[in-house]
mmCIF file of N, CA and C in Angstrom:
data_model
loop_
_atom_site.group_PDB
_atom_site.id
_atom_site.type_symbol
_atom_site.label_atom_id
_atom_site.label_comp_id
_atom_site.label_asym_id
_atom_site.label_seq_id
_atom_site.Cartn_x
_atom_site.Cartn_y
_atom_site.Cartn_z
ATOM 1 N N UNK A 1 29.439 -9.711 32.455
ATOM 2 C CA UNK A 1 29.435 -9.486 31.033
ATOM 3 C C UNK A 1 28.283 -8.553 30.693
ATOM 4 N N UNK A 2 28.511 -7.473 30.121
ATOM 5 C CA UNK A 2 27.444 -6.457 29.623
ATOM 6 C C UNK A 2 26.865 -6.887 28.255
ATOM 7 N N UNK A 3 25.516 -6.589 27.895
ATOM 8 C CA UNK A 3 25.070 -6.716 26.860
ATOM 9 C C UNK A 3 24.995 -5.806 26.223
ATOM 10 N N UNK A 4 24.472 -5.873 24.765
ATOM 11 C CA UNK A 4 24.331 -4.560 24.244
ATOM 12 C C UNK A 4 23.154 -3.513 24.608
ATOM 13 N N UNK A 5 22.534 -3.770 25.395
ATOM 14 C CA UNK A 5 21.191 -2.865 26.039
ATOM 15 C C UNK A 5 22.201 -2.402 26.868
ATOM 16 N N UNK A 6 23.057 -3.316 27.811
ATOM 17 C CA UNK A 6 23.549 -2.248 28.864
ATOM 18 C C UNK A 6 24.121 -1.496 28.822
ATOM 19 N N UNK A 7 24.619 -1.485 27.077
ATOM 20 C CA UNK A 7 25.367 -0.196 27.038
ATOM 21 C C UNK A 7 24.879 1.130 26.064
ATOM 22 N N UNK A 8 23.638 0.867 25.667
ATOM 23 C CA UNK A 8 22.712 1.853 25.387
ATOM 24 C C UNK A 8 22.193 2.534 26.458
ATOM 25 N N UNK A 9 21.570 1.757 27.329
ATOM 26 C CA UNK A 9 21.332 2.632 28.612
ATOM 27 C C UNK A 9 22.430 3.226 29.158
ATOM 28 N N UNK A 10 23.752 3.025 29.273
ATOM 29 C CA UNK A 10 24.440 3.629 29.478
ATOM 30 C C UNK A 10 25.077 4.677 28.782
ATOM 31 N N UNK A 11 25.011 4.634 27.547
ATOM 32 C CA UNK A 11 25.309 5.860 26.812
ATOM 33 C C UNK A 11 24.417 6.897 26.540
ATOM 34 N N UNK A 12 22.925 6.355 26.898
ATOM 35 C CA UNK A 12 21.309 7.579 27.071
ATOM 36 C C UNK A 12 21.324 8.287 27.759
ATOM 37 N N UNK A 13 22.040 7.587 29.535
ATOM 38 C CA UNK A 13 22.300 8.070 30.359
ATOM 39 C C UNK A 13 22.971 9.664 30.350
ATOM 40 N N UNK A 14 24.100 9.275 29.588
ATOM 41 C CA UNK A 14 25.048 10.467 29.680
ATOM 42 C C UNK A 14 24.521 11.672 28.989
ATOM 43 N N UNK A 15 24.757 13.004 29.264
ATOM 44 C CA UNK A 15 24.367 14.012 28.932
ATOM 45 C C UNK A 15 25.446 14.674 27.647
ATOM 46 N N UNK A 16 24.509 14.930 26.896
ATOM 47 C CA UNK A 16 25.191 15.390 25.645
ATOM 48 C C UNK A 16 24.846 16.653 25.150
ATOM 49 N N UNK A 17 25.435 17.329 24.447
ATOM 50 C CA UNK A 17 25.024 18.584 24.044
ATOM 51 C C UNK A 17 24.548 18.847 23.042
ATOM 52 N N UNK A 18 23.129 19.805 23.055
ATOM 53 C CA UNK A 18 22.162 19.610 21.586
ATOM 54 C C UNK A 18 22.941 20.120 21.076
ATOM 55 N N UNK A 19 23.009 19.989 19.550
ATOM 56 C CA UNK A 19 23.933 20.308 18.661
ATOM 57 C C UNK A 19 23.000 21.614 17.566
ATOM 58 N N UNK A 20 22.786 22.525 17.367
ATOM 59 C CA UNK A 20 22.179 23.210 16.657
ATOM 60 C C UNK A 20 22.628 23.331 15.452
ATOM 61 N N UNK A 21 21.892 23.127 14.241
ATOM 62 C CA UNK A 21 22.839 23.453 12.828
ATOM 63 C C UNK A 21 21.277 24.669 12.575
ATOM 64 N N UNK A 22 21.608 25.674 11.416
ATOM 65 C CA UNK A 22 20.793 26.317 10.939
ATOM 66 C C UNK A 22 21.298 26.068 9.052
ATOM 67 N N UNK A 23 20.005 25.482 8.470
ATOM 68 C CA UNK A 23 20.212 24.939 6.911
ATOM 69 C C UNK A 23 19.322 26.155 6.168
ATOM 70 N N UNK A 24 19.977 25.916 4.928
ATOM 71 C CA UNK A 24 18.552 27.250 4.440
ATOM 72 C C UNK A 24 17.841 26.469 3.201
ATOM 73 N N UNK A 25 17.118 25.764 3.277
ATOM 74 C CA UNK A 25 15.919 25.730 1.882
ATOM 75 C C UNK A 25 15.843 26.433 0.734
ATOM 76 N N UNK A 26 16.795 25.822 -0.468
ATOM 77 C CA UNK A 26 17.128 26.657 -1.540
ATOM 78 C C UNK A 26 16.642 25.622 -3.187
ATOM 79 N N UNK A 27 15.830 24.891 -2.363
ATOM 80 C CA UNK A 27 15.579 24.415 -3.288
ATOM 81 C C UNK A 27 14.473 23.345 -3.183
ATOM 82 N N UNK A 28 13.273 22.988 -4.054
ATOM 83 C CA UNK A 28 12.058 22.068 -3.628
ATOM 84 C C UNK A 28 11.993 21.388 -4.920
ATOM 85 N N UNK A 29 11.564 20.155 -4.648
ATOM 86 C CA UNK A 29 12.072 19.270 -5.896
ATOM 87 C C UNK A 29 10.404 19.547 -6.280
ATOM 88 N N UNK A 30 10.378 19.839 -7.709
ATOM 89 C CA UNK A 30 9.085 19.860 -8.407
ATOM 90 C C UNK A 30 8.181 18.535 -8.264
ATOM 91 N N UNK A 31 8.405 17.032 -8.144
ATOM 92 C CA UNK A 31 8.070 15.902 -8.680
ATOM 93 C C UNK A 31 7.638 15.594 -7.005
ATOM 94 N N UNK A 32 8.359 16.076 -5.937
ATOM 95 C CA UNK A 32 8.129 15.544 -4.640
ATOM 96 C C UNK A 32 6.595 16.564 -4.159
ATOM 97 N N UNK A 33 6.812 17.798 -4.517
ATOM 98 C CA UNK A 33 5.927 18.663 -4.297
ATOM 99 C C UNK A 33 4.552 18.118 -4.898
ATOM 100 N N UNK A 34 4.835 17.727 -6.084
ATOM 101 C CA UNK A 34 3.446 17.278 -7.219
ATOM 102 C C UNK A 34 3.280 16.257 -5.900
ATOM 103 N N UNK A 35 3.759 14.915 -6.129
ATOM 104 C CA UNK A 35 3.519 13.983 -5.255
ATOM 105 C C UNK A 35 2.502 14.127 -3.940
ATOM 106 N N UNK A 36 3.352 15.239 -2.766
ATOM 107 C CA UNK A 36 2.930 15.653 -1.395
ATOM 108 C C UNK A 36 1.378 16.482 -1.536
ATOM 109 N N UNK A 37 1.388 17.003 -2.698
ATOM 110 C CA UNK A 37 0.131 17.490 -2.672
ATOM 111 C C UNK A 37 -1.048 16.749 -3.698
ATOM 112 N N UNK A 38 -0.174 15.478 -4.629
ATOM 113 C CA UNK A 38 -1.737 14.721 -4.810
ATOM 114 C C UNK A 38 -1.962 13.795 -3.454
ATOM 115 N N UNK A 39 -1.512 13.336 -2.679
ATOM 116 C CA UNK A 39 -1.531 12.364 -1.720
ATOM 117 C C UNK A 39 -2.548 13.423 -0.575
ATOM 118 N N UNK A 40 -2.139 15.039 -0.603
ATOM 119 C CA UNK A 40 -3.247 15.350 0.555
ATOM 120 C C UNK A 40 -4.429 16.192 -0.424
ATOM 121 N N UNK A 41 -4.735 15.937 -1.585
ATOM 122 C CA UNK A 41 -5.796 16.176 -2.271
ATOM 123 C C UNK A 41 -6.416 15.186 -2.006
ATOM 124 N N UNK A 42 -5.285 13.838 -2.095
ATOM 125 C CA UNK A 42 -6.818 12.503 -2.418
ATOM 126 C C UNK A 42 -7.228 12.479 -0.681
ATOM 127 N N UNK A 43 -6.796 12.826 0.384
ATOM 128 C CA UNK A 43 -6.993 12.740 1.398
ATOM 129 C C UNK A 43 -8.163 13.843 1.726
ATOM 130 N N UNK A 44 -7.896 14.805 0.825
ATOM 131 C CA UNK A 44 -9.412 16.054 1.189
ATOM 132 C C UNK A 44 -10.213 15.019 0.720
ATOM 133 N N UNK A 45 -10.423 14.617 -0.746
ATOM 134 C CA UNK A 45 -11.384 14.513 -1.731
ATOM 135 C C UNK A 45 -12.018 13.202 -0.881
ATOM 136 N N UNK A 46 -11.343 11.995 0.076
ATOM 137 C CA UNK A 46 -11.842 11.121 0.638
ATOM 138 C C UNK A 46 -12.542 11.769 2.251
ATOM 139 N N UNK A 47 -12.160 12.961 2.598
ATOM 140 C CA UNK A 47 -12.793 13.726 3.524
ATOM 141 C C UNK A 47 -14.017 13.985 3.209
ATOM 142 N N UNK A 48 -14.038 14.613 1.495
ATOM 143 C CA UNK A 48 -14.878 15.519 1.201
ATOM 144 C C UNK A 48 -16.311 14.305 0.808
ATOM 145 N N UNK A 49 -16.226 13.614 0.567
ATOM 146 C CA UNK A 49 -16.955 12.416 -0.025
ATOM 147 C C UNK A 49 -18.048 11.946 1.160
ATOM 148 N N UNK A 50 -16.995 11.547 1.904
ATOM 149 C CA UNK A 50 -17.710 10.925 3.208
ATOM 150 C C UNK A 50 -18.412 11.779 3.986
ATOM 151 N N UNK A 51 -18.300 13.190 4.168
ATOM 152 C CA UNK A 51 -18.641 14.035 4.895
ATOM 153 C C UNK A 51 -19.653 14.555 4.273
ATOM 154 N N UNK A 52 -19.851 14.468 2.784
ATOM 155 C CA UNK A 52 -21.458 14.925 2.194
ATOM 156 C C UNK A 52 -22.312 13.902 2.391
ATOM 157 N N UNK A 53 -21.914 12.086 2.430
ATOM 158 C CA UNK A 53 -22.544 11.690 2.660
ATOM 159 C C UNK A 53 -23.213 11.559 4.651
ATOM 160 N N UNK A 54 -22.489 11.807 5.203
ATOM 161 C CA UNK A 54 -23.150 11.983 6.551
ATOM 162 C C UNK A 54 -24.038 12.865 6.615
ATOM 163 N N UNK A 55 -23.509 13.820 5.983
ATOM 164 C CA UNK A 55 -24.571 15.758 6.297
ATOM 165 C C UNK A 55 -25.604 15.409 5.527
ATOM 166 N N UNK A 56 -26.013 14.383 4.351
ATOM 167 C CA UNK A 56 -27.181 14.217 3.960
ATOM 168 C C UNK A 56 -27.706 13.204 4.898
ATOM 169 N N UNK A 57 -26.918 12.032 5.007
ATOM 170 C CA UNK A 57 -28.159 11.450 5.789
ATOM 171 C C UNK A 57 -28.442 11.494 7.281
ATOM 172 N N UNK A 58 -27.702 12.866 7.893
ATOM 173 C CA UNK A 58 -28.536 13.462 9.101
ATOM 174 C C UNK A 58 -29.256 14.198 8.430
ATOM 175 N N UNK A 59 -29.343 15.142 7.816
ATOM 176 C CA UNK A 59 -30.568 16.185 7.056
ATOM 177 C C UNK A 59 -31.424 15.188 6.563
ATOM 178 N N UNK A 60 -31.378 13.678 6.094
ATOM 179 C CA UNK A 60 -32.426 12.782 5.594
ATOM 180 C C UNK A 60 -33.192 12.426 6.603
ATOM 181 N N UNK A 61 -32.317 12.111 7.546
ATOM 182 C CA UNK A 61 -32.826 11.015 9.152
ATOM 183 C C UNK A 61 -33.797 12.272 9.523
ATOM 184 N N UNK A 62 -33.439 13.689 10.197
ATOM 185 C CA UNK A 62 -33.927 14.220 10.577
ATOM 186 C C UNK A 62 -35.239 14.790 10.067
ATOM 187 N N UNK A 63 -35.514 14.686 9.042
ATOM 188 C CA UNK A 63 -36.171 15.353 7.816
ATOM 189 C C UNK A 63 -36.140 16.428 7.551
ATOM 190 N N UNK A 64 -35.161 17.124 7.757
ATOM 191 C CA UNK A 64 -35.125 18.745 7.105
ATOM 192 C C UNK A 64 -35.847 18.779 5.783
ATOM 193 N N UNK A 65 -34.807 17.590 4.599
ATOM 194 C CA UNK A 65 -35.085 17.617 3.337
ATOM 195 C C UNK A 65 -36.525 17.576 3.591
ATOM 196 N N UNK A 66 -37.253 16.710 3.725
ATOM 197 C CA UNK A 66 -39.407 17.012 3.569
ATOM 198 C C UNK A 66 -39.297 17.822 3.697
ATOM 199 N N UNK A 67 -39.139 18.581 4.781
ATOM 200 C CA UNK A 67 -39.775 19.992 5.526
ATOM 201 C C UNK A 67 -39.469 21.032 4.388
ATOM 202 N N UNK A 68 -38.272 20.844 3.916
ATOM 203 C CA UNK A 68 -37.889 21.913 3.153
ATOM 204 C C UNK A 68 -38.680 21.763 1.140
ATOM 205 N N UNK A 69 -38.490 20.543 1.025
ATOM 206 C CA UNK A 69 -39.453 20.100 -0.170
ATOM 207 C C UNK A 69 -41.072 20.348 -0.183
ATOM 208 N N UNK A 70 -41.755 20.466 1.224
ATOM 209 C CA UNK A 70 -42.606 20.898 1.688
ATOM 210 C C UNK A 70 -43.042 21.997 1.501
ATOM 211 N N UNK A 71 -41.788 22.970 1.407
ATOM 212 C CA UNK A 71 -41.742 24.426 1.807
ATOM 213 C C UNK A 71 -41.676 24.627 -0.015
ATOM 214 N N UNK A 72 -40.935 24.300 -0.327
ATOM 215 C CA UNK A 72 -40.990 24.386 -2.541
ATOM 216 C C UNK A 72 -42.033 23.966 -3.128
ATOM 217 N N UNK A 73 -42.572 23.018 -2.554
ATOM 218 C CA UNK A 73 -43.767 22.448 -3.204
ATOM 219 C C UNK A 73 -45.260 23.785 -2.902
ATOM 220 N N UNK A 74 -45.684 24.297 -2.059
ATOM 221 C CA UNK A 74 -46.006 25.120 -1.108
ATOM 222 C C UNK A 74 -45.864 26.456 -2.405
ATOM 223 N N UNK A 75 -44.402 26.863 -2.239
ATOM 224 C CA UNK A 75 -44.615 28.194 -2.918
ATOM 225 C C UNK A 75 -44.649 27.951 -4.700
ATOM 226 N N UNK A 76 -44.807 26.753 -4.963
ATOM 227 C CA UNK A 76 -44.671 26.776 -6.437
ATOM 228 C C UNK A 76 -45.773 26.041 -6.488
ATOM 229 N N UNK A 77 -46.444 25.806 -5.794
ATOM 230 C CA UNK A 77 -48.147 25.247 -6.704
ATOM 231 C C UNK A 77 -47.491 23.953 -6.677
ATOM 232 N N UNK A 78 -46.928 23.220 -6.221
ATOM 233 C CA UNK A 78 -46.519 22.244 -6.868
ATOM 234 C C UNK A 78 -46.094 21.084 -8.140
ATOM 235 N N UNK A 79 -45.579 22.614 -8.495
ATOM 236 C CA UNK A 79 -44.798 22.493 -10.023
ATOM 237 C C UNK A 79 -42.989 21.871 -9.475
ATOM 238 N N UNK A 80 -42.902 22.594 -8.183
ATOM 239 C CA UNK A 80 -41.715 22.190 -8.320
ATOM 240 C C UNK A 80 -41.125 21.010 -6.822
ATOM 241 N N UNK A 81 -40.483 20.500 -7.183
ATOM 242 C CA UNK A 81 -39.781 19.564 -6.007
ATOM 243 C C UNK A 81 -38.585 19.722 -5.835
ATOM 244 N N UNK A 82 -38.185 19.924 -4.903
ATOM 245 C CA UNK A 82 -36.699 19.352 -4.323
ATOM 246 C C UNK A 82 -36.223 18.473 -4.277
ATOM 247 N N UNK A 83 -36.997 17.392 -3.971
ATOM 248 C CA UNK A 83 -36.573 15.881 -4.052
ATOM 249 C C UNK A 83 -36.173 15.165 -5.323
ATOM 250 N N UNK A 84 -36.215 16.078 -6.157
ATOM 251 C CA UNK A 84 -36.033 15.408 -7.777
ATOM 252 C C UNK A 84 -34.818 15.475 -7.462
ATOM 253 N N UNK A 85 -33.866 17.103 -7.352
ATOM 254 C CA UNK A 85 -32.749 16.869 -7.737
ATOM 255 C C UNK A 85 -31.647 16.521 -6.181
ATOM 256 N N UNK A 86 -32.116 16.444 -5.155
ATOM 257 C CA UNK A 86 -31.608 16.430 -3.801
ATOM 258 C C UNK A 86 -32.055 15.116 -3.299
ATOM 259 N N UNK A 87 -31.404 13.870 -4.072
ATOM 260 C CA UNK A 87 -31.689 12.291 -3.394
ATOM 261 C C UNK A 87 -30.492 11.905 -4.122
ATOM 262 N N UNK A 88 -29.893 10.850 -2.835
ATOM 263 C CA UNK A 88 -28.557 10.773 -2.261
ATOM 264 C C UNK A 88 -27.637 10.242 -3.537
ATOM 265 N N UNK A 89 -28.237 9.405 -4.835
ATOM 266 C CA UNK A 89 -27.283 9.127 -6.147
ATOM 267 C C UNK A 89 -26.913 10.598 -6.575
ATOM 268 N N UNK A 90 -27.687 11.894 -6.634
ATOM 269 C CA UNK A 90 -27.073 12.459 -7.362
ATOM 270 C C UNK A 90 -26.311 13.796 -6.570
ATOM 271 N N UNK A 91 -26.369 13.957 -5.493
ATOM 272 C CA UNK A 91 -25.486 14.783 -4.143
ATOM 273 C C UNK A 91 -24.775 13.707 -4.270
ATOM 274 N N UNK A 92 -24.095 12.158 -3.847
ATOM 275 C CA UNK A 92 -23.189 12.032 -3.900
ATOM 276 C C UNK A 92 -22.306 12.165 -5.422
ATOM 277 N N UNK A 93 -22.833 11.882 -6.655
ATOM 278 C CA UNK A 93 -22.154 12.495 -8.198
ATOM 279 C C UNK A 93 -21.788 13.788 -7.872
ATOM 280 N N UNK A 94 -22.427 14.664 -7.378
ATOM 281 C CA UNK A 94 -21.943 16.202 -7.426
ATOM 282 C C UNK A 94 -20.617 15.907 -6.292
ATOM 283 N N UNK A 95 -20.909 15.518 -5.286
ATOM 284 C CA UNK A 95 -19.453 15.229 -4.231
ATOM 285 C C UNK A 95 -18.295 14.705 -4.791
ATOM 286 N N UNK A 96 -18.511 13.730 -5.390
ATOM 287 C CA UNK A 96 -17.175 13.223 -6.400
ATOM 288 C C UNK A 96 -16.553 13.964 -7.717
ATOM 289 N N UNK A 97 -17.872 14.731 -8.281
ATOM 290 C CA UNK A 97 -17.435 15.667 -9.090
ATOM 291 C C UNK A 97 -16.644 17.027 -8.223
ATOM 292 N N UNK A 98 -16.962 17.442 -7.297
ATOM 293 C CA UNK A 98 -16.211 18.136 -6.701
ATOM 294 C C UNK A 98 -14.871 18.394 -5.878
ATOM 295 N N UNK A 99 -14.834 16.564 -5.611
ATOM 296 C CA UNK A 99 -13.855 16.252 -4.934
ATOM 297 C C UNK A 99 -12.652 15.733 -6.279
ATOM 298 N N UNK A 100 -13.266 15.417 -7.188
ATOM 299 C CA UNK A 100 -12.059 14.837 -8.519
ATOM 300 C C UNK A 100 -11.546 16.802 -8.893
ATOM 301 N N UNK A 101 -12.356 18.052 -8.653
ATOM 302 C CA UNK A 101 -12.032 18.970 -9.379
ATOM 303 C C UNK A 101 -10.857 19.844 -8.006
ATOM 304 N N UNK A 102 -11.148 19.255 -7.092
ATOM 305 C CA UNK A 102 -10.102 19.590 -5.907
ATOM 306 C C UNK A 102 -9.010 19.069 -5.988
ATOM 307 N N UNK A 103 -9.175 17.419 -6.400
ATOM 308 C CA UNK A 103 -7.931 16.912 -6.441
ATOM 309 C C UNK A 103 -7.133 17.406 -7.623
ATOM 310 N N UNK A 104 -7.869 17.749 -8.719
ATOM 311 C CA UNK A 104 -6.947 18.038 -9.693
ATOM 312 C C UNK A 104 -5.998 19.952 -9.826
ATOM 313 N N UNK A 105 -7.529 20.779 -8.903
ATOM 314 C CA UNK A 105 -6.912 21.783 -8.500
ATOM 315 C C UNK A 105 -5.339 21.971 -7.394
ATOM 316 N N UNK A 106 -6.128 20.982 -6.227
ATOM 317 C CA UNK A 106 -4.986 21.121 -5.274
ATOM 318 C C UNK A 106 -3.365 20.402 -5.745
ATOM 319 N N UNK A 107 -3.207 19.849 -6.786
ATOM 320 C CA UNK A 107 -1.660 18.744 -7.458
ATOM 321 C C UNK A 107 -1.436 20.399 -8.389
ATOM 322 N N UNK A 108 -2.375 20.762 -8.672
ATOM 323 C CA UNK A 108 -1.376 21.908 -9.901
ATOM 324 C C UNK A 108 -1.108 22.986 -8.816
ATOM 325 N N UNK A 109 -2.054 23.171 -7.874
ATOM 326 C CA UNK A 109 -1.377 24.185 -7.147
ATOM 327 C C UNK A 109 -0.215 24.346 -6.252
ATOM 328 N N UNK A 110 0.158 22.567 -5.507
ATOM 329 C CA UNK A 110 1.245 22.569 -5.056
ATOM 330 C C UNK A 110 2.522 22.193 -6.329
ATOM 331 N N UNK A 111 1.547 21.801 -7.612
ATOM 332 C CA UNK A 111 3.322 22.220 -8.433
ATOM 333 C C UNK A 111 4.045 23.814 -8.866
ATOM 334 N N UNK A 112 2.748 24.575 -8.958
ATOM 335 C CA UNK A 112 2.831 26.033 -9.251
ATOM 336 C C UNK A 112 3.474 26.565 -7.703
ATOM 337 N N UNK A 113 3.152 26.198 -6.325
ATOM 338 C CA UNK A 113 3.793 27.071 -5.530
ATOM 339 C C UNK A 113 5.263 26.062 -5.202
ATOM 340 N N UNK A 114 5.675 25.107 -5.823
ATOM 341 C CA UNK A 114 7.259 24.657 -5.861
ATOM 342 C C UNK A 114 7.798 25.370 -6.769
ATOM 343 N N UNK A 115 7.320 25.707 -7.977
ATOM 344 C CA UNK A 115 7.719 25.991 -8.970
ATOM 345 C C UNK A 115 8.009 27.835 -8.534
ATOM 346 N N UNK A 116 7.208 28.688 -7.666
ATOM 347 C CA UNK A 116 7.146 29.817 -7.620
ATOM 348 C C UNK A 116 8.336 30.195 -6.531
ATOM 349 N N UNK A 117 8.542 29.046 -5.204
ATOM 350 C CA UNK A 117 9.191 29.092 -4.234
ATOM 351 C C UNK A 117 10.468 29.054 -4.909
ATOM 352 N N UNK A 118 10.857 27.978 -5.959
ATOM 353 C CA UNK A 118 12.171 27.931 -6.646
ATOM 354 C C UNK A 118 12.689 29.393 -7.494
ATOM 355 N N UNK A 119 11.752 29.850 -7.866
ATOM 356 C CA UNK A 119 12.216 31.293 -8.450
ATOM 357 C C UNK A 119 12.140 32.345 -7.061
ATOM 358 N N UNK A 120 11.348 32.335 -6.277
ATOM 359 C CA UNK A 120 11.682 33.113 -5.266
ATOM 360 C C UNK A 120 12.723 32.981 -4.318
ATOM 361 N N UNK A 121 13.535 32.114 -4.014
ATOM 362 C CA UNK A 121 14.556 32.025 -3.799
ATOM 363 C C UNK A 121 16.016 32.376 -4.730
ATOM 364 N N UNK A 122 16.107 32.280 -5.337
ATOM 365 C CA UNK A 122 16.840 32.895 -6.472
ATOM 366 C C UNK A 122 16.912 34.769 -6.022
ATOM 367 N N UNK A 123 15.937 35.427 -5.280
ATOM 368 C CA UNK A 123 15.498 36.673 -5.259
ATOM 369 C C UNK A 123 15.979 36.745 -3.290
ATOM 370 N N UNK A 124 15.415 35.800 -2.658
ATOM 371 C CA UNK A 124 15.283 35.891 -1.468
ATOM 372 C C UNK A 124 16.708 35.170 -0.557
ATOM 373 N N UNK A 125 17.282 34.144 -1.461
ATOM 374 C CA UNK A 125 18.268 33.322 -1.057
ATOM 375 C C UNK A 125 17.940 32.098 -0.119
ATOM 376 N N UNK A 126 16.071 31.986 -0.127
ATOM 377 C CA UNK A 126 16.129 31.144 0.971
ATOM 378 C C UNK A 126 15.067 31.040 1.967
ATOM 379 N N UNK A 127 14.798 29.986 2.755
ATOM 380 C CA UNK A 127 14.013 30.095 4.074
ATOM 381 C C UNK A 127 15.058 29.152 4.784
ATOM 382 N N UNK A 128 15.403 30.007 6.126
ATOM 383 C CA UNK A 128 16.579 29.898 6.826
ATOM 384 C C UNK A 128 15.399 28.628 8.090
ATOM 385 N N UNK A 129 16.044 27.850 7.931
ATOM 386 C CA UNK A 129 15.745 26.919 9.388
ATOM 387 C C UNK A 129 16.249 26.090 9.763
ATOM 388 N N UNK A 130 15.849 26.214 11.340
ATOM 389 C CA UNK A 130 17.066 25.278 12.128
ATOM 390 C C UNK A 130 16.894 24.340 12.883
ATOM 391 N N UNK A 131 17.759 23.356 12.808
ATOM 392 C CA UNK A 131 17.676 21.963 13.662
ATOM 393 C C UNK A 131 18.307 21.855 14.480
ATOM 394 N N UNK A 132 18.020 20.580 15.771
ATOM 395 C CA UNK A 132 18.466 20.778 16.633
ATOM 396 C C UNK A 132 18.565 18.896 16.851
ATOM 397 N N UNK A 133 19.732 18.768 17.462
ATOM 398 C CA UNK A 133 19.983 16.954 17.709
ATOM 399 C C UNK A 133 19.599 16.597 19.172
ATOM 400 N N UNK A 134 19.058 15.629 19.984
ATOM 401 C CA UNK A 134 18.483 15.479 20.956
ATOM 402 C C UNK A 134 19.668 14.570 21.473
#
């Protein structure tokens, strides 16, 4: 009595022929596009976040920042500091402010290039591509 595995392996077995279709892309849904590109904005903006906070606190650990507050204090008589505005509450505010102005850049820009691809097709008829069945 065969089971149903034995007859998957037996039908994997057999050799079949890739099947090629070629489809053409005539159309991008505005709402999926918005979607696909807030999901890899919030994915920069959680890149972008975490990654200012490392690069400061190796430049902290290491002490660049002294050396370099050192170096401002030095040519300004010590009128001026670095350390006022370069400690880690307000580099990370500027990171989130930068990363909320990405996310909101990068969602309008993938609705503007759905929106541009849909009229360029109308002109072009298309981006031709092709699949293939295994």
């Amino acid at each position: 009595m065969s089971t149903v595995a034995d007859k998957l392996a037996k039908k994997s077995t057999s050799k079949t022929s890739a099947k090629q279709v070629r489809l053409r892309l005539v159309y991008v849904d505005f709402w999926s596009a918005v979607k696909l590109s807030f999901l890899a904005a919030v994915a920069l903006a959680i890149v972008t976040v975490v990654a200012t906070f490392l690069v400061y606190m190796v430049l902290s650990t290491t002490g660049l920042i002294d050396r370099v507050d050192e170096l401002f204090v030095a040519f300004s008589n010590g009128d001026f500091s670095i350390k006022q505005f370069l400690n880690l509450p307000q580099v990370m505010a500027f990171s989130a402010i930068v990363a909320i102005l990405n996310l909101i850049v990068i969602t309008v820009l993938g609705a503007v290039v759905a929106g541009i691809y849909n009229v360029m097709v109308k002109v072009t008829g298309g981006l031709l591509v092709g699949f293939t069945s295994n």
